[in-house]
CSV table of C-alpha atoms in Angstrom, one decimal:
chain,number,residue,atom,x,y,z
A,1,MET,CA,141.5,156.6,125.3
A,2,ARG,CA,138.5,157.8,123.9
A,3,GLY,CA,135.8,156.7,127.0
A,4,HIS,CA,132.0,156.3,126.2
A,5,SER,CA,130.9,156.3,123.3
A,6,LEU,CA,127.3,158.1,122.2
A,7,THR,CA,125.0,155.1,121.9
A,8,GLY,CA,127.1,154.2,125.7
A,9,ILE,CA,126.3,157.2,127.8
A,10,ALA,CA,122.6,156.6,126.0
A,11,LYS,CA,122.9,153.2,128.1
A,12,MET,CA,124.2,154.2,131.0
A,13,ALA,CA,122.9,157.9,132.2
A,14,PRO,CA,120.7,157.0,135.0
A,15,ARG,CA,116.9,158.2,134.6
A,16,PRO,CA,116.9,161.8,137.1
A,17,LEU,CA,115.2,160.5,140.1
A,18,ALA,CA,111.6,161.9,140.7
A,19,VAL,CA,110.6,164.4,142.6
A,20,ARG,CA,108.9,163.5,145.5
A,21,PRO,CA,106.4,165.9,146.9
A,22,PRO,CA,106.4,166.8,150.3
A,23,GLU,CA,103.3,165.1,151.7
A,24,ARG,CA,104.1,161.7,149.8
A,25,SER,CA,107.7,162.4,151.7
A,26,LEU,CA,108.7,158.5,153.1
A,27,THR,CA,109.9,160.2,156.3
A,28,ILE,CA,108.9,161.1,159.7
A,29,PRO,CA,107.3,162.1,161.8
A,30,VAL,CA,105.1,163.9,159.2
A,31,PRO,CA,105.0,168.0,159.2
A,32,GLU,CA,100.8,168.9,160.3
A,33,ARG,CA,100.5,170.8,157.8
A,34,LEU,CA,100.7,167.7,155.9
A,35,GLN,CA,99.2,165.2,157.7
A,36,GLU,CA,96.2,165.2,156.3
A,37,LYS,CA,97.4,164.6,152.4
A,38,ARG,CA,100.0,162.3,153.3
A,39,GLY,CA,97.6,159.6,154.8
A,40,ARG,CA,97.7,158.5,158.7
A,41,THR,CA,100.9,156.8,159.7
A,42,MET,CA,100.1,154.1,161.1
A,43,ASP,CA,102.2,153.2,165.1
A,44,GLN,CA,103.0,149.8,164.0
A,45,LEU,CA,102.7,148.4,168.1
A,46,GLN,CA,101.5,145.0,166.8
A,47,SER,CA,104.6,144.2,164.6
A,48,ARG,CA,107.8,142.3,167.7
A,49,LEU,CA,110.4,144.5,165.9
A,50,MET,CA,108.3,147.6,166.7
A,51,SER,CA,107.9,146.9,170.0
A,52,LEU,CA,112.3,147.0,171.2
A,53,PRO,CA,113.6,149.4,172.2
A,54,LEU,CA,115.0,152.1,169.3
A,55,GLU,CA,118.1,150.5,170.2
A,56,LEU,CA,117.5,148.0,169.6
A,57,ARG,CA,116.4,148.7,166.4
A,58,GLN,CA,119.1,150.7,165.9
A,59,MET,CA,121.5,147.8,165.5
A,60,ILE,CA,119.0,145.7,163.5
A,61,TYR,CA,118.9,148.5,161.0
A,62,ARG,CA,122.8,148.5,161.3
A,63,SER,CA,123.7,144.8,161.1
A,64,VAL,CA,120.5,144.6,157.0
A,65,VAL,CA,121.9,148.1,155.4
A,66,GLY,CA,125.1,148.8,157.2
A,67,ASP,CA,128.9,148.0,157.9
A,68,SER,CA,129.5,146.3,154.3
A,69,THR,CA,131.0,147.8,151.6
A,70,MET,CA,128.5,148.5,148.6
A,71,HIS,CA,130.6,148.4,144.7
A,72,MET,CA,128.4,151.1,143.5
A,73,ILE,CA,127.5,150.2,139.3
A,74,LEU,CA,125.7,151.3,136.6
A,75,LYS,CA,123.4,149.6,135.2
A,76,GLU,CA,120.6,151.2,131.9
A,77,ASN,CA,119.4,154.2,132.8
A,78,LYS,CA,119.9,153.9,136.6
A,79,LEU,CA,122.6,152.5,139.0
A,80,GLY,CA,122.3,149.2,141.4
A,81,HIS,CA,124.8,148.2,144.2
A,82,LEU,CA,126.2,145.3,144.9
A,83,ARG,CA,127.4,144.1,148.9
A,84,CYS,CA,131.5,143.2,148.7
A,85,LYS,CA,132.0,140.0,149.3
A,86,ALA,CA,134.8,140.7,151.1
A,87,PRO,CA,135.5,141.4,154.5
A,88,SER,CA,136.4,144.7,153.6
A,89,ALA,CA,137.1,147.0,150.5
A,90,ILE,CA,140.8,146.4,150.6
A,91,GLN,CA,141.2,142.5,151.6
A,92,CYS,CA,139.2,143.1,147.7
A,93,PRO,CA,140.6,141.7,144.6
A,94,LEU,CA,141.2,145.1,142.2
A,95,GLY,CA,142.4,144.3,139.1
A,96,PHE,CA,142.8,145.0,135.7
A,97,ASN,CA,139.7,143.8,132.3
A,98,GLY,CA,141.8,145.4,129.5
A,99,ARG,CA,139.8,148.4,130.2
A,100,THR,CA,139.3,149.6,133.3
A,101,LEU,CA,140.3,149.1,136.9
A,102,SER,CA,137.3,146.4,138.1
A,103,ARG,CA,136.2,144.1,141.5
A,104,GLU,CA,135.5,141.9,138.7
A,105,CYS,CA,136.1,138.6,140.9
A,106,CYS,CA,133.6,139.9,143.7
A,107,TRP,CA,130.6,141.5,141.4
A,108,GLY,CA,131.0,140.5,137.8
A,109,THR,CA,132.3,143.0,134.7
A,110,VAL,CA,132.0,146.1,132.6
A,111,ASP,CA,131.8,146.4,128.9
A,112,SER,CA,133.3,149.3,127.3
A,113,ALA,CA,130.6,151.9,128.5
A,114,ASN,CA,131.5,150.7,131.9
A,115,ILE,CA,127.8,148.8,132.9
A,116,TRP,CA,127.5,145.6,134.9
A,117,ALA,CA,126.8,142.8,133.9
A,118,PRO,CA,126.9,139.5,136.3
A,119,ARG,CA,129.3,136.9,134.8
A,120,ARG,CA,128.6,134.5,133.3
A,121,GLY,CA,127.4,130.9,134.2
A,122,ASN,CA,126.6,132.7,138.0
A,123,VAL,CA,123.0,133.3,139.2
A,124,VAL,CA,121.5,137.0,138.5
A,125,GLU,CA,122.4,138.7,142.4
A,126,PRO,CA,119.9,141.4,143.1
A,127,THR,CA,121.6,144.7,142.8
A,128,ASP,CA,119.9,146.2,145.3
A,129,GLY,CA,122.1,145.2,147.8
A,130,ASP,CA,118.9,143.1,148.9
A,131,ILE,CA,118.5,146.1,151.4
A,132,LEU,CA,115.2,147.6,149.9
A,133,PRO,CA,112.9,145.1,151.0
A,134,LEU,CA,113.8,146.5,154.6
A,135,LEU,CA,113.6,149.8,153.5
A,136,GLN,CA,109.7,149.8,152.2
A,137,THR,CA,108.7,147.8,155.0
A,138,CYS,CA,107.4,150.8,156.3
A,139,ARG,CA,107.3,155.0,156.8
A,140,GLN,CA,108.5,154.7,160.7
A,141,ILE,CA,112.0,151.6,159.2
A,142,TYR,CA,112.4,153.6,156.5
A,143,SER,CA,113.1,156.3,158.8
A,144,GLU,CA,114.8,155.2,162.0
A,145,SER,CA,116.9,153.1,159.0
A,146,ILE,CA,118.3,154.4,156.1
A,147,ASN,CA,120.8,156.8,158.0
A,148,TYR,CA,123.0,153.5,158.8
A,149,LEU,CA,122.6,153.5,155.0
A,150,TYR,CA,125.2,155.6,154.2
A,151,SER,CA,126.3,157.2,156.9
A,152,THR,CA,128.0,153.1,157.8
A,153,ASN,CA,129.2,151.2,154.9
A,154,THR,CA,131.7,151.5,152.5
A,155,PHE,CA,130.9,153.3,148.4
A,156,SER,CA,133.1,151.4,146.3
A,157,PHE,CA,133.6,153.8,142.9
A,158,SER,CA,135.4,151.8,139.3
A,159,ASP,CA,133.7,155.0,137.3
A,160,LEU,CA,133.4,159.3,137.6
A,161,ASP,CA,130.6,159.2,136.1
A,162,CYS,CA,128.2,156.6,138.7
A,163,LEU,CA,130.0,158.6,141.6
A,164,ARG,CA,129.1,161.8,139.8
A,165,TYR,CA,125.5,160.3,139.2
A,166,PHE,CA,125.1,158.9,142.5
A,167,SER,CA,125.9,162.5,144.2
A,168,THR,CA,123.0,163.5,143.3
A,169,THR,CA,121.7,161.6,145.9
A,170,PRO,CA,119.3,163.0,149.0
A,171,ARG,CA,121.7,161.6,151.3
A,172,PHE,CA,124.9,161.0,149.8
A,173,SER,CA,126.8,164.4,151.9
A,174,LEU,CA,126.0,161.6,155.4
A,175,ILE,CA,128.6,159.5,153.4
A,176,GLN,CA,131.7,158.6,155.6
A,177,THR,CA,134.0,156.4,154.1
A,178,LEU,CA,134.1,155.5,149.8
A,179,ASP,CA,136.8,154.1,147.9
A,180,ILE,CA,137.8,154.7,144.4
A,181,GLU,CA,139.5,153.0,141.6
A,182,TRP,CA,140.4,154.5,137.5
A,183,CYS,CA,142.2,154.4,135.2
A,184,LEU,CA,143.8,157.7,133.6
A,185,SER,CA,143.9,157.7,130.4
A,186,TRP,CA,147.6,158.5,129.1
A,187,PRO,CA,147.3,162.4,127.3
A,188,ILE,CA,145.2,163.6,130.1
A,189,TYR,CA,147.4,167.3,131.8
A,190,ASP,CA,149.9,166.7,128.7
A,191,PRO,CA,148.9,169.2,125.8
A,192,PHE,CA,152.3,168.1,123.4
A,193,ALA,CA,150.4,164.5,124.3
A,194,GLN,CA,146.9,165.7,123.1
A,195,HIS,CA,148.6,167.4,121.1
A,196,LEU,CA,150.1,164.2,118.6
A,197,LEU,CA,146.7,162.8,118.6
A,198,LEU,CA,144.4,162.7,115.7
A,199,SER,CA,141.4,163.7,117.7
A,200,ASN,CA,139.8,166.3,118.6
A,201,PRO,CA,139.0,167.1,121.6
A,202,ALA,CA,141.7,164.2,122.7
A,203,LEU,CA,139.9,163.3,125.4
A,204,PHE,CA,136.9,162.6,125.5
A,205,PRO,CA,133.3,161.7,129.0
A,206,PRO,CA,135.0,160.8,131.6
A,207,HIS,CA,138.5,160.0,131.2
A,208,ASP,CA,139.1,164.2,130.4
A,209,GLU,CA,140.1,166.6,132.5
A,210,ALA,CA,137.1,168.6,133.2
A,211,THR,CA,135.5,165.2,134.5
A,212,TRP,CA,138.4,164.4,137.0
A,213,GLU,CA,137.8,167.7,138.4
A,214,GLU,CA,134.2,167.8,138.9
A,215,THR,CA,134.7,164.1,140.5
A,216,TRP,CA,137.5,165.9,143.3
A,217,ARG,CA,134.7,169.5,143.4
A,218,ILE,CA,132.3,167.1,144.8
A,219,VAL,CA,133.8,165.2,146.6
A,220,ALA,CA,135.5,168.2,148.3
A,221,ALA,CA,132.2,169.1,149.2
A,222,MET,CA,131.3,165.8,151.8
A,223,PRO,CA,130.6,167.3,155.3
A,224,HIS,CA,131.2,163.8,156.3
A,225,LEU,CA,133.4,162.1,155.2
A,226,ALA,CA,135.9,160.3,157.4
A,227,PHE,CA,138.3,157.8,155.2
A,228,VAL,CA,138.9,158.0,151.3
A,229,ARG,CA,141.5,155.5,149.2
A,230,VAL,CA,142.0,156.1,146.0
A,231,SER,CA,143.8,153.8,143.4
A,232,LEU,CA,145.1,155.0,139.8
A,233,LEU,CA,146.3,153.2,137.3
A,234,TYR,CA,148.5,155.2,134.3
A,235,PHE,CA,149.7,152.5,132.4
A,236,ASP,CA,153.0,154.4,130.8
A,237,GLY,CA,153.1,157.3,134.4
A,238,PHE,CA,154.0,160.0,133.5
A,239,ARG,CA,156.3,161.8,131.4
A,240,ASP,CA,156.8,165.5,132.7
A,241,PRO,CA,156.5,165.6,136.5
A,242,ARG,CA,154.1,169.1,136.1
A,243,CYS,CA,152.1,167.0,134.6
A,244,GLU,CA,151.5,164.9,136.7
A,245,GLY,CA,151.3,167.6,140.1
A,246,ARG,CA,148.1,169.5,137.8
A,247,MET,CA,146.1,165.7,137.8
A,248,LEU,CA,146.6,165.3,141.9
A,249,ALA,CA,146.5,169.3,142.3
A,250,PRO,CA,142.2,169.3,142.0
A,251,LEU,CA,142.9,166.5,145.1
A,252,TRP,CA,144.2,169.3,147.4
A,253,GLY,CA,141.0,170.7,147.9
A,254,VAL,CA,139.8,166.8,149.0
A,255,THR,CA,140.7,168.5,153.3
A,256,ARG,CA,137.7,166.8,155.4
A,257,PRO,CA,139.0,164.0,155.0
A,258,LYS,CA,141.6,162.9,158.4
A,259,ARG,CA,142.8,159.5,156.4
A,260,PHE,CA,143.0,160.6,153.2
A,261,GLU,CA,145.0,157.5,150.5
A,262,VAL,CA,146.1,157.9,147.1
A,263,HIS,CA,147.7,154.8,145.2
A,264,VAL,CA,149.7,155.1,142.5
A,265,SER,CA,151.2,152.8,140.1
A,266,TRP,CA,153.9,154.5,139.3
A,267,SER,CA,156.9,155.6,139.7
A,268,GLY,CA,158.2,159.5,140.5
A,269,ASP,CA,158.9,161.7,143.1
A,270,GLU,CA,157.0,162.8,147.2
A,271,VAL,CA,154.6,165.2,147.2
A,272,GLU,CA,155.3,167.3,150.6
A,273,GLY,CA,152.1,169.5,152.3
A,274,ALA,CA,149.6,167.3,150.3
A,275,PRO,CA,145.9,166.7,153.1
A,276,PHE,CA,146.8,162.4,150.9
A,277,GLN,CA,148.8,160.6,151.5
A,278,LEU,CA,150.2,159.7,148.2
A,279,ILE,CA,151.6,156.2,148.1
A,280,ARG,CA,153.7,154.5,145.4
A,281,PRO,CA,154.9,151.6,143.7
A,282,VAL,CA,158.1,149.6,146.2
A,283,VAL,CA,160.1,149.3,143.8
A,284,GLN,CA,163.6,146.9,144.9
A,285,GLU,CA,167.4,147.9,144.2
A,286,VAL,CA,169.4,146.0,141.5
A,287,GLY,CA,171.7,144.7,144.1
A,288,GLU,CA,175.0,145.0,143.9
A,289,GLY,CA,176.1,141.1,141.4
A,290,GLU,CA,172.6,140.9,139.9
A,291,ASP,CA,170.3,141.6,137.4
A,292,GLU,CA,167.2,143.5,137.0
A,293,ASP,CA,165.2,140.0,137.8
A,294,GLY,CA,167.5,139.8,140.8
A,295,GLU,CA,169.2,136.9,138.8
A,296,GLN,CA,173.6,136.1,139.8
A,297,TRP,CA,175.5,136.9,137.3
């Protein structure tokens, strides 16, 4: 598996976020030295929303922009996000689409470069989660509501590059709940298997070991992370337990979450002392008088 092609990378890599000068910052209060440059911020007393106590406004903001699962998607040269249609990330159908783990039942499909596209016949829904209109209303609403977007939602990623790009956003550190699903390329951390491949290097981003390790350095540095759920698909499993140990090694640096689950698709031994709970598939033992399919003989 070579990962994204050069064409795919050109389509996928988001444009860098513009560096907003301090005088154009959306967040209030405005430092006194910048008030003249930024212009006057109206008090919005004519608004019925702004006439409510702050506590009630915060409840409204959270209801509109928070307490959901946001599926982060790659688009051409930018990122997008879609609200999950299931009650929670755990109840959102997760399946294999022929290339990678995917939430197709919920939000669409992806091409070979993991670029999102709506499913055929579906009405194209906005890829901003229908949240931006509220945030763009005025500086006061933006300032009072923006933190709820990051701190109260579950952010779901099906692509490591998508997570890496999103980590550059200013409020990424406020995220508390993270859901990651990823298909591991077959020869990862297996020098013998990589030696058999005819390409050099054997693995290409984002399926290479450097991208995998950088991803977990990013996650380990998230200061407010409380819950992480990881779902990993690996077709043939690990030939050598040492290879699996090397793959799991970057995850040992993620120590902040109170709850850290790693679901894998292959069997193996238990991992003791890890900061995560490793959950393997349940293997049913063949009973006496039954074959492997459970048929009596």
